[in-house]
Amino acid sequence: MTTVTTRTVEYPADGVTMIGHLALPAGVDRRPAVLIGPEGPGLNDFQRRRADALAELGYVALAFDLHGGRWFTDPQEMLARVQPLLADPDRMRGIGHAALDVLRAEPRTDPDRIAAIGYGTGGAIALELGRDGVNLRAIGTVNALTTGRPGEAARIRCPVWAGVGSEDPIMPAEQRAAFAAEMQAAGVDWRLVVYGGALHAFHHPPVDQTVLPGVGYHPQHAQRAWRDIVALLAECLSVTE
C-alpha cells in the first residue's frame, strides 16, 4: 500500500489567505507534480481526495483554493464571487501562480514536470496559466471551455485535454466551438471529449445543497473523465522516469 502524506498549506492570493491541500507520494525523491483546481463553489474533501489519489499514483499533488478556505453553499452567492473572477484573466492567473509557487517550492516537486488540471473555475485558471506562457507539461480541464484574450492561446506550450457534457447548458455547443477554434488557431495540441448525456459538473457526486440548473452527476462519465485525466498525466509527465 502506497503511503501518502498530506498537509494543509496556507498562502496569500487574490487578497485572502488560501488554504490548499498538498499530497505527497511515498519516498523522498523528486516526482512530477500536478496542480488541481476545484469547481466554483471552492475546495472540498472531494477535490482533496483527488490530490490524494494522484499522490498514490506517484505525483506530488496540490489541490488549490479559490475563496480563502470557503465553500459556497448558495449558488447565487457563488456566482457573485466567481463570475467577476472568470471575467478577469489577470486575477485568475494570480490565483494560479500563487498555487504554482507553493507547488514548485515543495522539495519533492520536479519543477520541469508539472501539469495543471481543473474543474469548472479551477479549469479556467489552469487554462489561463497556459495562456500566460507557464512551462507546463499538460493542461486537463473538465467543464471549463473558457476562451481567453485574443492571441494568447498561442503561448500554450503543452497538450490541452478538455472534457465536457453534451447537455451542459453552461458550456453549450457554441462555447465548445469557440474553444476548439481558439485552440486550433493557436496551433495547440488539443483534444475535446464530449460525454454524451452529461450535464455540468457531471464529475462531482451529489451535494446536499441547492445547485444551479443544469448541474448533475453522471457516475459512468465521472469515472471515464478521471481515467482520461490520469491517462493524460501518464502520457505527458512520465511518472516512471
mmCIF file of C-alpha atoms in Angstrom:
data_model
loop_
_atom_site.group_PDB
_atom_site.id
_atom_site.type_symbol
_atom_site.label_atom_id
_atom_site.label_comp_id
_atom_site.label_asym_id
_atom_site.label_seq_id
_atom_site.Cartn_x
_atom_site.Cartn_y
_atom_site.Cartn_z
ATOM 1 C CA MET A 1 0.000 0.000 0.000
ATOM 2 C CA THR A 2 1.398 3.349 -1.017
ATOM 3 C CA THR A 3 1.886 5.702 1.905
ATOM 4 C CA VAL A 4 0.640 9.180 1.064
ATOM 5 C CA THR A 5 1.500 12.148 3.269
ATOM 6 C CA THR A 6 -0.847 15.133 3.300
ATOM 7 C CA ARG A 7 -0.746 18.570 4.811
ATOM 8 C CA THR A 8 -2.598 21.859 4.662
ATOM 9 C CA VAL A 9 -0.754 24.772 3.094
ATOM 10 C CA GLU A 10 -1.654 28.419 3.588
ATOM 11 C CA TYR A 11 -0.562 31.088 1.139
ATOM 12 C CA PRO A 12 -1.736 34.547 0.044
ATOM 13 C CA ALA A 13 -3.615 35.078 -3.224
ATOM 14 C CA ASP A 14 -6.391 37.344 -4.504
ATOM 15 C CA GLY A 15 -6.349 39.373 -1.296
ATOM 16 C CA VAL A 16 -7.125 36.418 1.004
ATOM 17 C CA THR A 17 -5.292 33.560 2.706
ATOM 18 C CA MET A 18 -5.786 30.462 0.589
ATOM 19 C CA ILE A 19 -5.897 27.039 2.258
ATOM 20 C CA GLY A 20 -4.676 24.349 -0.117
ATOM 21 C CA HIS A 21 -4.223 20.602 0.278
ATOM 22 C CA LEU A 22 -0.839 19.090 -0.564
ATOM 23 C CA ALA A 23 -0.433 15.339 -1.038
ATOM 24 C CA LEU A 24 2.986 13.688 -1.325
ATOM 25 C CA PRO A 25 3.740 10.186 -2.588
ATOM 26 C CA ALA A 26 5.864 7.709 -0.675
ATOM 27 C CA GLY A 27 9.628 8.133 -0.824
ATOM 28 C CA VAL A 28 11.993 11.094 -0.771
ATOM 29 C CA ASP A 29 12.812 11.513 -4.468
ATOM 30 C CA ARG A 30 11.647 14.308 -6.722
ATOM 31 C CA ARG A 31 8.424 13.495 -8.544
ATOM 32 C CA PRO A 32 6.331 15.024 -11.313
ATOM 33 C CA ALA A 33 3.658 17.280 -9.886
ATOM 34 C CA VAL A 34 0.047 18.208 -10.564
ATOM 35 C CA LEU A 35 -1.848 21.374 -9.714
ATOM 36 C CA ILE A 36 -5.575 20.661 -9.180
ATOM 37 C CA GLY A 37 -8.162 23.421 -9.483
ATOM 38 C CA PRO A 38 -11.629 22.994 -7.909
ATOM 39 C CA GLU A 39 -15.111 23.927 -9.083
ATOM 40 C CA GLY A 40 -16.651 27.327 -8.499
ATOM 41 C CA PRO A 41 -18.009 26.591 -5.002
ATOM 42 C CA GLY A 42 -14.451 26.041 -3.759
ATOM 43 C CA LEU A 43 -12.149 23.375 -2.412
ATOM 44 C CA ASN A 44 -13.844 20.480 -0.649
ATOM 45 C CA ASP A 45 -12.968 16.985 0.530
ATOM 46 C CA PHE A 46 -13.827 15.517 -2.861
ATOM 47 C CA GLN A 47 -11.064 17.518 -4.548
ATOM 48 C CA ARG A 48 -8.693 16.870 -1.659
ATOM 49 C CA ARG A 49 -9.207 13.160 -2.293
ATOM 50 C CA ARG A 50 -8.315 13.716 -5.942
ATOM 51 C CA ALA A 51 -4.944 15.032 -4.791
ATOM 52 C CA ASP A 52 -4.516 12.005 -2.546
ATOM 53 C CA ALA A 53 -5.376 9.667 -5.428
ATOM 54 C CA LEU A 54 -2.779 11.303 -7.661
ATOM 55 C CA ALA A 55 -0.184 11.054 -4.885
ATOM 56 C CA GLU A 56 -0.913 7.325 -4.712
ATOM 57 C CA LEU A 57 -0.049 7.209 -8.424
ATOM 58 C CA GLY A 58 3.315 8.823 -7.693
ATOM 59 C CA TYR A 59 2.655 12.519 -8.233
ATOM 60 C CA VAL A 60 3.130 15.451 -5.893
ATOM 61 C CA ALA A 61 -0.366 16.979 -5.947
ATOM 62 C CA LEU A 62 -1.680 20.323 -4.738
ATOM 63 C CA ALA A 63 -5.422 20.950 -4.677
ATOM 64 C CA PHE A 64 -5.568 24.729 -4.619
ATOM 65 C CA ASP A 65 -8.120 27.037 -3.042
ATOM 66 C CA LEU A 66 -10.298 29.677 -4.691
ATOM 67 C CA HIS A 67 -12.010 31.518 -1.861
ATOM 68 C CA GLY A 68 -9.792 31.668 1.219
ATOM 69 C CA GLY A 69 -10.954 28.375 2.669
ATOM 70 C CA ARG A 70 -14.627 28.925 1.939
ATOM 71 C CA TRP A 71 -17.071 26.527 0.265
ATOM 72 C CA PHE A 72 -20.138 28.277 -1.157
ATOM 73 C CA THR A 73 -23.475 26.560 -0.496
ATOM 74 C CA ASP A 74 -25.634 29.281 -2.108
ATOM 75 C CA PRO A 75 -25.341 29.151 -5.917
ATOM 76 C CA GLN A 76 -26.121 32.845 -6.343
ATOM 77 C CA GLU A 77 -23.540 33.857 -3.764
ATOM 78 C CA MET A 78 -21.034 31.602 -5.528
ATOM 79 C CA LEU A 79 -21.801 33.210 -8.903
ATOM 80 C CA ALA A 80 -21.384 36.678 -7.418
ATOM 81 C CA ARG A 81 -17.845 35.685 -6.433
ATOM 82 C CA VAL A 82 -16.950 33.532 -9.458
ATOM 83 C CA GLN A 83 -18.353 35.468 -12.421
ATOM 84 C CA PRO A 84 -16.157 38.563 -11.863
ATOM 85 C CA LEU A 85 -13.198 36.222 -11.393
ATOM 86 C CA LEU A 86 -13.869 34.411 -14.675
ATOM 87 C CA ALA A 87 -14.111 37.777 -16.423
ATOM 88 C CA ASP A 88 -10.656 38.807 -15.172
ATOM 89 C CA PRO A 89 -7.818 36.697 -16.636
ATOM 90 C CA ASP A 90 -5.208 38.510 -14.561
ATOM 91 C CA ARG A 91 -6.983 37.645 -11.305
ATOM 92 C CA MET A 92 -7.264 34.027 -12.392
ATOM 93 C CA ARG A 93 -3.572 33.959 -13.249
ATOM 94 C CA GLY A 94 -2.719 35.470 -9.878
ATOM 95 C CA ILE A 95 -4.561 32.667 -8.072
ATOM 96 C CA GLY A 96 -2.933 30.076 -10.323
ATOM 97 C CA HIS A 97 0.597 31.463 -9.989
ATOM 98 C CA ALA A 98 0.332 31.671 -6.195
ATOM 99 C CA ALA A 99 -0.607 27.990 -6.023
ATOM 100 C CA LEU A 100 2.036 27.067 -8.581
ATOM 101 C CA ASP A 101 4.675 28.817 -6.463
ATOM 102 C CA VAL A 102 3.664 26.658 -3.475
ATOM 103 C CA LEU A 103 3.871 23.506 -5.585
ATOM 104 C CA ARG A 104 7.265 24.457 -7.009
ATOM 105 C CA ALA A 105 8.599 25.263 -3.538
ATOM 106 C CA GLU A 106 7.880 21.722 -2.340
ATOM 107 C CA PRO A 107 11.252 19.882 -2.345
ATOM 108 C CA ARG A 108 9.650 16.702 -3.709
ATOM 109 C CA THR A 109 8.430 18.535 -6.844
ATOM 110 C CA ASP A 110 10.333 18.157 -10.111
ATOM 111 C CA PRO A 111 9.951 21.726 -11.403
ATOM 112 C CA ASP A 112 10.394 20.620 -15.003
ATOM 113 C CA ARG A 113 7.480 18.184 -14.864
ATOM 114 C CA ILE A 114 4.344 19.978 -13.718
ATOM 115 C CA ALA A 115 0.822 19.667 -15.121
ATOM 116 C CA ALA A 116 -2.326 21.621 -14.269
ATOM 117 C CA ILE A 117 -5.789 20.103 -14.190
ATOM 118 C CA GLY A 118 -9.018 21.709 -13.125
ATOM 119 C CA TYR A 119 -12.768 21.532 -12.953
ATOM 120 C CA GLY A 120 -15.030 24.462 -13.847
ATOM 121 C CA THR A 121 -13.455 27.646 -12.452
ATOM 122 C CA GLY A 122 -10.305 25.736 -11.472
ATOM 123 C CA GLY A 123 -10.001 24.520 -15.051
ATOM 124 C CA ALA A 124 -10.333 28.061 -16.351
ATOM 125 C CA ILE A 125 -7.420 29.031 -14.100
ATOM 126 C CA ALA A 126 -5.346 26.131 -15.455
ATOM 127 C CA LEU A 127 -6.003 27.354 -18.992
ATOM 128 C CA GLU A 128 -5.041 30.913 -18.060
ATOM 129 C CA LEU A 129 -1.702 29.665 -16.730
ATOM 130 C CA GLY A 130 -1.147 28.131 -20.155
ATOM 131 C CA ARG A 131 -2.154 31.329 -21.920
ATOM 132 C CA ASP A 132 0.318 33.139 -19.672
ATOM 133 C CA GLY A 133 3.129 31.013 -21.110
ATOM 134 C CA VAL A 134 3.785 28.935 -17.987
ATOM 135 C CA ASN A 135 6.009 25.914 -18.626
ATOM 136 C CA LEU A 136 3.507 23.111 -18.044
ATOM 137 C CA ARG A 137 3.686 19.573 -19.412
ATOM 138 C CA ALA A 138 -0.097 19.223 -19.771
ATOM 139 C CA ILE A 139 -3.370 21.009 -19.092
ATOM 140 C CA GLY A 140 -6.503 18.972 -18.417
ATOM 141 C CA THR A 141 -9.911 20.501 -17.795
ATOM 142 C CA VAL A 142 -13.467 19.314 -17.211
ATOM 143 C CA ASN A 143 -16.400 21.688 -17.777
ATOM 144 C CA ALA A 144 -14.034 24.611 -18.390
ATOM 145 C CA LEU A 145 -14.227 25.513 -22.072
ATOM 146 C CA THR A 146 -13.275 29.119 -21.454
ATOM 147 C CA THR A 147 -11.731 31.230 -24.176
ATOM 148 C CA GLY A 148 -9.050 33.802 -23.473
ATOM 149 C CA ARG A 149 -7.889 37.148 -24.737
ATOM 150 C CA PRO A 150 -7.184 37.199 -28.490
ATOM 151 C CA GLY A 151 -3.914 35.578 -29.486
ATOM 152 C CA GLU A 152 -2.802 34.492 -26.017
ATOM 153 C CA ALA A 153 -3.559 30.804 -26.553
ATOM 154 C CA ALA A 154 -0.528 30.749 -28.843
ATOM 155 C CA ARG A 155 1.565 30.896 -25.660
ATOM 156 C CA ILE A 156 0.293 27.484 -24.505
ATOM 157 C CA ARG A 157 3.315 25.185 -24.605
ATOM 158 C CA CYS A 158 1.768 21.801 -23.845
ATOM 159 C CA PRO A 159 -1.069 19.467 -24.825
ATOM 160 C CA VAL A 160 -4.546 20.528 -23.731
ATOM 161 C CA TRP A 161 -7.265 17.994 -22.960
ATOM 162 C CA ALA A 162 -10.819 19.174 -22.303
ATOM 163 C CA GLY A 163 -13.901 17.209 -21.302
ATOM 164 C CA VAL A 164 -17.489 18.440 -21.271
ATOM 165 C CA GLY A 165 -21.002 17.030 -21.031
ATOM 166 C CA SER A 166 -23.088 17.143 -24.198
ATOM 167 C CA GLU A 167 -26.058 18.523 -22.246
ATOM 168 C CA ASP A 168 -24.131 21.110 -20.219
ATOM 169 C CA PRO A 169 -26.123 24.366 -20.567
ATOM 170 C CA ILE A 170 -23.262 26.371 -19.052
ATOM 171 C CA MET A 171 -20.836 25.116 -21.728
ATOM 172 C CA PRO A 172 -23.188 24.754 -24.739
ATOM 173 C CA ALA A 173 -22.285 23.734 -28.296
ATOM 174 C CA GLU A 174 -21.351 27.283 -29.332
ATOM 175 C CA GLN A 175 -18.936 27.519 -26.409
ATOM 176 C CA ARG A 176 -17.394 24.195 -27.395
ATOM 177 C CA ALA A 177 -16.956 25.504 -30.923
ATOM 178 C CA ALA A 178 -15.367 28.754 -29.756
ATOM 179 C CA PHE A 179 -12.904 26.890 -27.534
ATOM 180 C CA ALA A 180 -11.976 24.480 -30.327
ATOM 181 C CA ALA A 181 -11.497 27.357 -32.768
ATOM 182 C CA GLU A 182 -9.239 29.202 -30.326
ATOM 183 C CA MET A 183 -7.078 26.164 -29.678
ATOM 184 C CA GLN A 184 -6.844 25.266 -33.364
ATOM 185 C CA ALA A 185 -5.985 28.804 -34.474
ATOM 186 C CA ALA A 186 -3.232 28.914 -31.847
ATOM 187 C CA GLY A 187 -1.647 25.682 -33.058
ATOM 188 C CA VAL A 188 -2.208 23.956 -29.715
ATOM 189 C CA ASP A 189 -2.097 20.151 -29.397
ATOM 190 C CA TRP A 190 -5.680 19.912 -28.186
ATOM 191 C CA ARG A 191 -8.387 17.328 -27.602
ATOM 192 C CA LEU A 192 -12.041 17.778 -26.724
ATOM 193 C CA VAL A 193 -14.075 14.867 -25.374
ATOM 194 C CA VAL A 194 -17.862 15.278 -25.262
ATOM 195 C CA TYR A 195 -19.536 12.922 -22.787
ATOM 196 C CA GLY A 196 -22.969 12.085 -24.157
ATOM 197 C CA GLY A 197 -25.923 12.912 -21.956
ATOM 198 C CA ALA A 198 -23.851 14.533 -19.207
ATOM 199 C CA LEU A 199 -24.712 17.841 -17.537
ATOM 200 C CA HIS A 200 -22.449 20.461 -15.969
ATOM 201 C CA ALA A 201 -20.314 19.203 -13.064
ATOM 202 C CA PHE A 202 -21.147 15.640 -14.107
ATOM 203 C CA HIS A 203 -17.916 14.513 -12.428
ATOM 204 C CA HIS A 204 -18.919 15.648 -8.926
ATOM 205 C CA PRO A 205 -21.013 13.404 -6.650
ATOM 206 C CA PRO A 206 -24.314 14.923 -5.490
ATOM 207 C CA VAL A 207 -24.104 17.515 -2.730
ATOM 208 C CA ASP A 208 -26.705 18.179 -0.052
ATOM 209 C CA GLN A 209 -27.384 21.755 -1.091
ATOM 210 C CA THR A 210 -29.034 23.782 -3.822
ATOM 211 C CA VAL A 211 -27.233 23.631 -7.157
ATOM 212 C CA LEU A 212 -27.523 25.609 -10.364
ATOM 213 C CA PRO A 213 -29.903 24.369 -13.073
ATOM 214 C CA GLY A 214 -28.088 22.077 -15.494
ATOM 215 C CA VAL A 215 -25.819 20.564 -12.841
ATOM 216 C CA GLY A 216 -25.982 16.798 -12.367
ATOM 217 C CA TYR A 217 -23.839 13.790 -11.541
ATOM 218 C CA HIS A 218 -23.145 11.084 -14.131
ATOM 219 C CA PRO A 219 -21.221 8.291 -12.390
ATOM 220 C CA GLN A 220 -20.125 6.464 -15.546
ATOM 221 C CA HIS A 221 -18.810 9.563 -17.264
ATOM 222 C CA ALA A 222 -17.246 10.778 -13.998
ATOM 223 C CA GLN A 223 -15.127 7.633 -13.934
ATOM 224 C CA ARG A 224 -14.322 7.934 -17.638
ATOM 225 C CA ALA A 225 -13.235 11.555 -17.299
ATOM 226 C CA TRP A 226 -10.996 10.648 -14.351
ATOM 227 C CA ARG A 227 -9.385 7.841 -16.359
ATOM 228 C CA ASP A 228 -8.871 10.241 -19.261
ATOM 229 C CA ILE A 229 -7.148 12.751 -16.964
ATOM 230 C CA VAL A 230 -4.943 10.030 -15.462
ATOM 231 C CA ALA A 231 -4.003 8.867 -18.966
ATOM 232 C CA LEU A 232 -3.109 12.444 -19.971
ATOM 233 C CA LEU A 233 -0.816 12.785 -16.953
ATOM 234 C CA ALA A 234 0.814 9.411 -17.618
ATOM 235 C CA GLU A 235 1.467 10.420 -21.220
ATOM 236 C CA CYS A 236 2.843 13.863 -20.509
ATOM 237 C CA LEU A 237 4.574 13.547 -17.114
ATOM 238 C CA SER A 238 6.297 10.166 -17.470
ATOM 239 C CA VAL A 239 5.764 9.196 -13.853
ATOM 240 C CA THR A 240 8.057 6.155 -14.218
ATOM 241 C CA GLU A 241 11.127 8.196 -15.224
#
